[in-house]
XYZ file of C-alpha atoms in Angstrom:
622
model
C -26.573 44.188 -16.224
C -23.996 41.447 -15.739
C -22.011 42.250 -12.598
C -18.461 41.331 -11.686
C -17.172 41.881 -8.129
C -13.495 42.451 -7.325
C -12.781 41.397 -3.731
C -10.166 43.799 -2.369
C -8.981 41.495 0.378
C -7.400 38.131 1.097
C -7.705 35.183 3.480
C -10.952 33.790 4.805
C -13.014 36.957 4.281
C -12.122 37.008 0.568
C -13.255 33.391 0.304
C -16.436 34.259 2.201
C -17.322 37.087 -0.216
C -16.436 35.065 -3.301
C -18.686 32.218 -2.121
C -21.600 34.575 -1.394
C -21.308 36.265 -4.793
C -20.956 32.976 -6.654
C -24.170 31.678 -5.068
C -25.901 34.787 -6.450
C -24.600 34.016 -9.924
C -22.150 36.942 -9.913
C -18.634 36.729 -11.381
C -15.752 37.345 -8.963
C -12.178 38.605 -9.137
C -9.547 37.890 -6.483
C -6.382 39.922 -5.922
C -3.069 38.880 -4.415
C 0.362 40.417 -3.920
C 2.651 37.461 -3.191
C 3.017 34.107 -4.920
C 2.860 32.392 -1.524
C -0.493 33.944 -0.643
C -3.042 32.769 -3.213
C -5.262 30.394 -1.222
C -8.198 32.778 -1.496
C -7.885 32.960 -5.294
C -8.860 29.382 -6.072
C -12.637 29.904 -6.284
C -12.602 33.230 -8.137
C -13.382 33.512 -11.854
C -10.400 35.802 -12.429
C -7.245 36.739 -10.558
C -5.230 39.974 -10.595
C -1.769 40.331 -9.096
C -1.097 43.556 -7.221
C 2.351 45.115 -7.407
C 3.075 44.621 -3.696
C 1.470 44.112 -0.297
C 0.999 47.858 0.238
C -1.435 47.904 -2.697
C -4.061 46.378 -0.399
C -4.025 49.808 1.287
C -3.879 51.872 -1.914
C -7.292 52.919 -3.304
C -5.805 53.778 -6.709
C -4.162 50.345 -7.021
C -7.477 48.648 -6.198
C -9.423 50.823 -8.660
C -6.822 50.132 -11.372
C -7.092 46.394 -10.708
C -10.881 46.578 -11.002
C -10.700 48.531 -14.257
C -8.220 46.052 -15.725
C -10.824 43.278 -15.602
C -13.918 45.469 -16.127
C -15.234 44.804 -12.618
C -18.485 46.617 -11.890
C -18.203 46.475 -8.106
C -15.650 46.237 -5.290
C -16.182 44.481 -1.966
C -13.494 45.515 0.558
C -14.113 42.771 3.156
C -12.851 43.916 6.564
C -9.615 45.652 7.466
C -7.452 47.172 4.737
C -9.660 49.681 2.848
C -13.047 48.593 4.198
C -13.555 51.929 5.983
C -11.821 54.103 3.386
C -13.752 57.194 2.306
C -11.166 57.660 -0.436
C -11.870 54.220 -1.928
C -15.633 54.740 -1.702
C -15.341 58.129 -3.426
C -12.973 56.850 -6.111
C -15.373 53.990 -6.825
C -18.152 56.535 -7.309
C -16.031 58.628 -9.689
C -15.025 55.536 -11.675
C -18.602 54.266 -11.975
C -17.782 51.235 -9.824
C -20.185 50.167 -7.067
C -18.671 50.126 -3.573
C -20.263 47.261 -1.616
C -20.481 48.930 1.744
C -21.887 52.101 3.257
C -21.957 55.335 1.257
C -19.063 57.817 1.516
C -21.297 60.087 3.617
C -21.959 57.264 6.100
C -18.275 56.409 6.361
C -17.444 60.084 6.893
C -20.041 60.311 9.667
C -19.135 57.211 11.661
C -15.980 55.591 10.226
C -13.854 58.069 12.126
C -14.148 57.289 15.847
C -14.205 60.960 16.888
C -16.902 61.839 14.360
C -18.924 58.830 15.502
C -18.709 60.053 19.118
C -20.049 63.417 17.997
C -22.957 61.731 16.204
C -23.788 59.634 19.266
C -23.711 62.648 21.547
C -25.960 64.626 19.180
C -28.753 62.035 19.518
C -28.292 61.536 23.281
C -26.635 58.121 23.156
C -24.352 57.988 26.232
C -20.630 58.321 25.461
C -17.447 57.828 27.501
C -15.674 61.080 28.478
C -13.053 61.869 25.850
C -11.684 64.421 23.395
C -13.468 65.503 20.214
C -10.286 66.621 18.491
C -7.092 64.796 17.550
C -4.105 65.134 19.853
C -0.421 64.743 19.088
C 1.504 65.953 22.139
C 1.989 64.316 25.553
C 0.975 67.587 27.237
C -2.563 67.154 25.883
C -2.759 63.720 27.485
C -1.468 65.098 30.793
C -4.133 67.805 30.791
C -6.904 65.279 30.088
C -5.647 62.957 32.833
C -5.478 65.843 35.286
C -9.200 66.339 34.733
C -10.412 62.730 34.540
C -7.608 60.763 36.161
C -5.628 57.724 35.034
C -5.931 55.254 33.440
C -6.792 56.694 30.047
C -7.101 55.168 26.583
C -5.173 56.487 23.602
C -6.945 55.485 20.397
C -6.242 55.945 16.716
C -9.179 57.697 15.048
C -8.934 55.102 12.272
C -7.701 52.073 14.231
C -9.402 48.701 14.464
C -8.939 45.055 15.333
C -7.143 45.937 18.560
C -4.569 48.037 16.711
C -3.917 51.677 17.423
C -4.974 51.514 21.065
C -3.021 51.741 24.331
C -4.095 51.738 27.964
C -2.025 54.292 29.882
C -1.792 53.974 33.661
C 0.587 56.809 34.503
C 2.195 60.007 33.259
C 5.500 58.203 32.641
C 3.856 55.854 30.115
C 2.367 58.625 27.986
C 5.191 59.569 25.541
C 5.961 56.041 24.372
C 2.303 54.968 24.218
C 1.349 58.047 22.215
C 4.186 57.488 19.746
C 3.145 53.861 19.204
C -0.511 54.732 18.621
C 0.404 57.540 16.223
C 2.552 55.091 14.253
C -0.251 52.499 14.131
C -2.785 55.060 12.883
C -2.839 55.327 9.062
C -3.793 59.011 9.378
C -1.557 59.619 12.431
C -4.531 60.993 14.354
C -5.208 60.027 17.960
C -7.835 60.910 20.564
C -8.256 60.216 24.285
C -10.948 58.464 26.289
C -11.288 57.821 29.977
C -10.521 54.112 30.443
C -13.302 51.878 31.727
C -11.401 49.243 33.697
C -13.822 47.928 36.301
C -14.511 44.231 36.738
C -18.067 44.568 35.484
C -17.461 46.101 32.069
C -18.593 44.133 29.029
C -17.995 44.735 25.307
C -21.392 44.408 23.623
C -21.956 45.151 19.950
C -25.081 45.261 17.811
C -25.230 44.063 14.209
C -27.199 46.499 12.054
C -28.278 46.322 8.426
C -29.625 49.199 6.348
C -30.777 49.599 2.760
C -30.622 52.555 0.380
C -34.262 53.438 1.051
C -33.884 54.521 4.687
C -34.776 51.226 6.393
C -32.721 49.876 9.304
C -32.932 46.677 11.358
C -30.738 45.097 13.996
C -29.743 41.445 14.089
C -29.356 41.356 17.872
C -26.196 41.682 19.912
C -22.876 39.912 20.388
C -20.777 39.606 23.545
C -17.141 40.186 22.587
C -15.694 40.611 26.075
C -13.054 37.864 25.851
C -10.139 39.857 24.479
C -6.361 39.996 24.590
C -4.796 43.387 23.964
C -8.208 44.555 22.719
C -8.317 41.835 20.067
C -11.339 39.575 20.278
C -10.715 35.879 20.915
C -14.142 34.335 21.483
C -17.532 35.879 20.642
C -21.052 34.878 21.667
C -24.463 35.697 20.185
C -26.768 36.661 21.705
C -25.543 37.952 25.096
C -27.703 35.754 27.316
C -26.930 37.518 30.588
C -28.135 40.975 29.462
C -31.339 42.091 31.192
C -34.198 42.213 28.679
C -34.856 45.924 29.066
C -31.165 46.826 28.779
C -30.842 44.706 25.619
C -33.802 46.563 24.132
C -32.289 49.966 24.968
C -28.901 49.065 23.468
C -30.383 47.690 20.242
C -32.692 50.695 19.904
C -29.730 53.058 20.395
C -27.801 51.256 17.646
C -30.726 51.501 15.219
C -31.358 55.154 16.105
C -27.724 56.050 15.416
C -27.759 54.151 12.105
C -30.986 55.875 11.052
C -29.551 59.281 11.951
C -26.705 58.913 9.434
C -28.777 57.105 6.793
C -26.762 53.920 7.135
C -27.149 51.711 4.056
C -25.163 48.487 4.469
C -24.018 46.000 7.113
C -22.311 47.504 10.133
C -21.707 47.170 13.851
C -22.375 49.609 16.684
C -20.179 48.885 19.715
C -20.874 49.674 23.370
C -19.390 49.176 26.806
C -21.907 47.885 29.361
C -21.196 48.596 33.027
C -22.673 46.528 35.884
C -25.323 45.190 33.491
C -27.134 48.463 34.078
C -25.565 51.306 32.058
C -24.152 51.419 28.550
C -21.831 53.786 26.701
C -21.251 54.179 22.981
C -17.747 53.224 21.788
C -17.623 53.234 18.002
C -19.182 52.146 14.724
C -17.503 49.674 12.387
C -18.962 50.561 8.970
C -18.172 47.210 7.364
C -18.661 43.501 7.747
C -17.019 42.237 10.948
C -14.868 39.164 11.575
C -17.573 37.940 13.950
C -20.533 38.557 11.616
C -20.736 34.764 11.404
C -22.453 34.238 14.746
C -25.154 36.784 13.917
C -25.700 34.927 10.663
C -26.014 31.636 12.510
C -28.664 32.712 15.022
C -30.737 34.605 12.429
C -30.052 32.383 9.398
C -29.406 35.507 7.306
C -26.483 35.723 4.895
C -25.155 39.186 5.722
C -22.629 39.248 2.878
C -25.295 38.401 0.311
C -27.535 41.055 1.855
C -24.716 43.602 1.432
C -24.312 42.621 -2.212
C -28.030 42.691 -3.042
C -28.531 46.073 -1.367
C -25.539 47.617 -3.173
C -25.892 46.053 -6.622
C -29.628 45.662 -7.009
C -30.882 48.384 -4.615
C -33.149 45.847 -2.930
C -35.026 46.945 0.173
C -34.970 45.076 3.444
C -38.607 44.199 2.807
C -37.686 42.654 -0.536
C -35.008 40.676 1.303
C -37.705 39.451 3.694
C -36.189 41.320 6.632
C -38.726 43.069 8.836
C -37.799 43.807 12.459
C -41.230 42.955 13.864
C -41.118 39.482 12.284
C -37.538 38.913 13.232
C -36.140 36.678 15.991
C -32.988 34.821 16.925
C -34.697 31.428 16.706
C -33.651 30.770 20.327
C -30.259 29.694 18.976
C -26.873 30.364 20.559
C -23.712 30.709 18.491
C -20.083 30.979 19.594
C -17.011 31.758 17.496
C -13.391 30.970 18.380
C -10.560 32.531 16.408
C -7.604 30.275 15.612
C -4.501 32.381 15.070
C -0.854 31.755 14.174
C 0.470 32.702 17.571
C 2.387 30.884 20.306
C 0.764 31.522 23.710
C 3.784 29.997 25.468
C 5.995 32.736 24.017
C 3.880 35.763 24.748
C 1.552 35.042 21.820
C 4.416 35.645 19.404
C 3.514 35.471 15.728
C 4.324 32.111 14.137
C 4.988 31.985 10.398
C 5.922 29.247 7.973
C 4.453 26.449 5.893
C 1.325 24.570 6.937
C 2.172 20.863 6.836
C -1.088 19.239 7.857
C -4.624 20.470 8.567
C -7.773 18.860 9.860
C -10.920 20.752 10.820
C -13.989 19.532 12.726
C -17.240 18.376 11.224
C -20.704 17.714 12.611
C -24.093 19.305 13.063
C -23.951 22.967 14.014
C -20.260 23.359 13.139
C -19.029 25.920 10.585
C -15.405 26.610 9.670
C -14.317 29.761 7.806
C -10.654 29.443 6.814
C -8.097 30.016 4.091
C -5.416 27.520 5.066
C -4.563 24.134 3.579
C -1.449 21.926 3.434
C 1.496 23.665 1.719
C 0.140 27.201 2.152
C 2.454 29.771 3.726
C 1.653 31.963 6.719
C 3.508 35.237 6.135
C 4.356 37.992 8.641
C 2.927 40.606 6.259
C -0.699 39.905 7.154
C -3.057 39.261 10.050
C -2.471 36.088 12.085
C -6.042 34.768 11.679
C -6.015 31.216 10.307
C -9.578 30.047 10.843
C -12.828 30.749 12.643
C -14.587 27.833 14.310
C -18.276 28.715 14.637
C -20.758 26.493 16.440
C -24.509 26.889 16.865
C -26.656 25.107 19.433
C -30.149 24.997 20.869
C -28.812 26.355 24.157
C -25.689 27.920 25.634
C -24.604 24.584 27.103
C -25.163 22.851 23.762
C -23.076 25.413 21.886
C -20.303 25.288 24.486
C -20.111 21.505 24.253
C -19.969 21.678 20.458
C -17.168 24.239 20.518
C -15.074 22.222 22.956
C -15.417 19.109 20.816
C -14.767 21.069 17.621
C -11.547 22.631 18.918
C -10.244 19.307 20.185
C -10.903 17.916 16.701
C -8.887 20.678 15.037
C -5.294 19.961 14.097
C -2.765 22.249 12.393
C 0.892 21.323 11.915
C 3.813 23.347 10.614
C 3.344 26.478 12.717
C 2.336 27.280 16.280
C -1.314 28.100 16.999
C -3.541 28.999 19.946
C -5.747 25.876 19.697
C -4.668 24.387 23.028
C -4.998 27.809 24.633
C -8.604 28.021 23.447
C -9.349 24.535 24.789
C -7.915 25.477 28.185
C -9.926 28.690 28.167
C -13.181 26.851 27.435
C -12.482 24.515 30.349
C -12.144 27.384 32.825
C -15.445 27.694 34.660
C -14.682 31.224 35.817
C -15.234 32.306 32.203
C -17.976 30.107 30.885
C -20.167 29.347 33.877
C -23.465 31.201 34.199
C -23.830 32.038 30.516
C -20.807 34.356 30.207
C -22.106 36.572 33.012
C -18.738 36.642 34.836
C -16.754 37.685 31.772
C -15.555 41.289 31.431
C -13.136 42.988 29.051
C -10.080 42.361 31.260
C -10.995 38.834 32.392
C -8.653 37.078 30.012
C -5.610 39.245 30.612
C -6.121 38.996 34.374
C -6.212 35.180 34.105
C -3.557 34.714 31.421
C -0.969 32.924 33.586
C -3.547 30.423 34.820
C -4.799 29.673 31.321
C -1.251 29.278 29.986
C -0.467 26.724 32.682
C -3.722 24.854 32.110
C -3.261 24.621 28.336
C -0.261 22.325 28.711
C -2.421 19.431 29.863
C -4.894 19.433 26.964
C -4.258 17.244 23.945
C -6.185 17.136 20.659
C -8.681 14.324 20.085
C -6.965 13.585 16.760
C -4.145 11.066 16.647
C -2.724 10.201 13.256
C -1.712 6.673 12.365
C 1.343 6.119 10.200
C -0.950 5.505 7.239
C -2.832 8.719 7.892
C 0.423 10.641 8.023
C 1.458 9.252 4.680
C -1.874 10.130 3.146
C -2.186 13.664 4.456
C 1.373 14.934 4.637
C 1.534 16.135 1.066
C 4.696 18.144 1.626
C 6.927 15.537 3.209
C 10.262 14.854 1.555
C 11.360 11.647 -0.112
C 14.686 12.080 1.682
C 14.846 9.840 4.761
C 18.059 9.741 6.769
C 19.060 6.786 8.959
C 21.774 6.136 11.546
C 25.023 5.205 9.845
C 24.559 7.537 6.873
C 27.834 9.372 6.227
C 28.580 12.475 4.165
C 31.441 14.713 3.065
C 31.113 18.494 3.185
C 33.452 20.663 1.137
C 33.560 24.447 1.602
C 35.039 26.801 -1.020
C 37.071 24.061 -2.725
C 39.258 23.808 0.353
C 38.919 21.643 3.435
C 36.594 18.647 3.298
C 34.828 17.591 6.480
C 33.220 14.208 7.080
C 30.338 13.398 9.379
C 28.236 10.348 10.190
C 24.769 10.168 11.728
C 24.867 8.385 15.086
C 21.209 8.728 16.155
C 18.120 10.637 14.984
C 15.513 12.215 17.244
C 13.437 14.028 14.564
C 13.394 12.821 10.950
C 11.059 15.212 9.095
C 13.447 16.742 6.588
C 13.260 19.418 5.165
C 10.959 20.878 7.839
C 12.658 19.575 10.959
C 15.654 17.271 11.424
C 17.544 16.585 14.664
C 20.422 14.147 15.104
C 23.621 13.357 16.968
C 26.582 13.099 14.601
C 30.256 12.136 14.664
C 32.531 14.557 12.789
C 36.142 14.909 11.770
C 36.307 18.393 13.328
C 35.186 17.392 16.835
C 36.323 14.559 19.068
C 32.934 14.449 20.796
C 29.565 13.777 19.118
C 27.614 16.954 18.406
C 23.889 17.606 18.108
C 22.595 19.291 14.973
C 19.118 20.537 14.189
C 17.840 21.780 10.849
C 14.651 23.854 10.745
C 13.180 25.129 7.527
C 13.015 28.924 7.548
C 9.642 30.564 7.118
C 8.702 32.228 3.864
C 9.941 35.779 3.492
C 12.689 35.737 6.130
C 16.212 36.762 5.116
C 19.510 35.275 6.185
C 20.024 36.352 9.781
C 22.120 34.519 12.352
C 20.331 33.341 15.477
C 21.450 34.681 18.817
C 23.306 32.496 21.278
C 21.212 32.696 24.480
C 24.372 32.282 26.552
C 26.007 35.341 24.987
C 24.483 38.315 26.749
C 25.942 40.844 24.334
C 23.708 39.548 21.523
C 20.256 41.116 21.220
C 17.690 39.306 19.108
C 14.096 39.872 18.117
C 11.574 38.453 20.617
C 8.970 38.018 17.866
C 8.640 37.403 14.140
C 7.762 40.441 12.064
C 9.135 43.386 10.103
C 11.955 45.542 11.461
C 10.431 49.000 11.047
C 12.741 51.148 13.155
C 16.325 51.012 14.456
C 16.909 53.498 17.262
C 20.680 53.191 17.665
C 23.741 53.140 15.411
C 27.150 51.528 15.540
C 29.304 53.037 18.279
C 26.376 54.382 20.343
C 26.612 54.066 24.114
C 23.339 52.515 25.279
C 21.714 52.775 28.710
C 19.519 50.178 30.393
C 15.921 50.575 29.205
C 16.860 52.498 26.062
C 14.867 51.656 22.925
C 16.937 49.618 20.463
C 14.561 48.720 17.638
C 10.889 48.277 16.775
C 9.298 45.160 15.270
C 5.897 45.345 13.576
C 3.789 42.196 13.485
C 0.117 42.075 12.520
C 0.224 45.898 12.227
C 1.121 46.246 15.919
C 4.480 47.545 17.064
C 6.749 46.051 19.722
C 9.549 48.230 21.089
C 12.612 46.212 22.121
C 14.568 47.925 24.892
C 18.040 47.161 26.161
C 18.337 45.082 29.296
C 21.959 46.152 29.760
C 24.331 49.053 29.239
C 27.068 48.946 26.628
C 28.418 50.104 23.298
C 26.889 48.980 20.007
C 29.476 46.900 18.134
C 27.384 45.896 15.127
C 23.856 46.122 13.723
C 23.160 43.020 11.637
C 19.847 43.974 10.008
C 18.352 46.948 8.224
C 14.934 48.556 8.397
C 12.163 46.709 6.504
C 13.913 43.346 6.884
C 11.578 40.446 7.666
C 12.836 39.082 10.951
C 12.211 35.755 12.655
C 12.038 35.257 16.401
C 15.576 34.884 17.761
C 17.321 36.568 14.810
C 20.357 38.620 15.847
C 19.745 42.353 15.414
C 22.298 44.143 17.608
C 25.601 43.049 19.138
C 27.301 44.918 21.973
C 31.052 45.089 22.548
C 31.926 42.352 24.990
C 34.367 44.361 27.073
C 31.647 46.919 27.906
C 28.680 44.603 28.353
C 28.584 45.063 32.120
C 28.888 48.825 32.325
């Protein structure tokens, strides 16, 4: 049978799946929803446009897209519908192969509460928590009365750091619960006792099962370097784990997978306390962002294994994968995630057009990415731009490779966390002694120090003028110079004249700064033109000196406005909610006053600094 796989995803993971399938001689279909987001489509045999971005989360839309091109299989990647029982079941009904675990497996472990029940039933240690969904603050209060604060509120179907809040006190419960409920697709939340000690690591085990009841593990990964429960840097294997504890954790992961008849690639996640005890957290029944480092140390293509198990019903033995003959080749692999975020502004999302890109090369260096010059980073999707993966003969070798690789990485047009990563790698409190000092709150506890340190690190790359000309494929032919003069006429009425006096930035249309003489001002004025990011509407920027103007602190979608014109607002009252990367930020008022005007509407795409609410000036100091 000639197979054709529709990849129900975008970005680097779509490219990863398309490449794996192509190497197996299988036809591929890419999907996209926006003209500005087609980088992942270039290598596919066919392309289907979805009606809108929400279709990535709509099983029926994905099935319809697959049927329209006679696809025989669907690979969901990660995120979106990768853990959707509905998609897996609809695939089965439509006679389309779902490349992932069976619906029964997803039902058993895709839901975090169900997975806890499975773990408990086979005596895998679990963290104290609820086995039913909760929706009222009173339920959180009762749990905290029994186990104490802090507690974790988690979406049953969350992931990637989304749908999770650490709650330290009773006063924080209502708002935290509301946010987690909103970030949960099913609006179901459960509670766990928070593990917040300084010796708590996040360790996960890569498992792989076939449809004949065989399970193996591909060793563990240390994912303890996190910010807001989103992984930043991952290491495989975890070199500081005691041998016996590593064996127990891996055996527990395999035992759990065997219990549910797991039949694809997946990850079993644990918290390890004091390098002595471990507790089950959850199962991710899909390929993970960090699957790359397990691939590197084992030299196994996990995505191809997924495809061969699902499409051709191959056994692990036929794939040459037998646990007894399996080892990590004494290799060490580290992955760093490059994201479109500005660490100097609270890791705010940065969107816009990529102007220039250069990635590292060299032995033991792998780059998984979707970006290239002229592509657009939109606020609609995850902020991940690229994964830099290095593999060495030792921990020190891998660390040296990663440092060099990051300093050889250059992205222009948007803000990124590259310099932050370089500063982090240079901090010995994290990376000395083979990661042994790293715990799940290490990064957040050291954030101020890392932010200060990042300012001193510069990339190894320095472009010459010739290199700029050769690589800057989106630069304009328009070049202004001092002395250029122009007339500006508005509405067929008054005409204004201005002349450029001096130029500080001459990169039109992306960025232009100059001092100009005008006919409407006796003194020279400074002007700056910045190209707006894709998708943003026309919203005036706030004037930082005008305290009655309230703007968005981040770029994202305005999902909720909590006040209306004429409302009297108190200090600390919620004004509006911005959603970026599927996480919500509540903007609260820093002053009391009366709402004069609301300048945006719900579902607007908002840029950082856009004016949202204006207070009446005469009441701004109430």
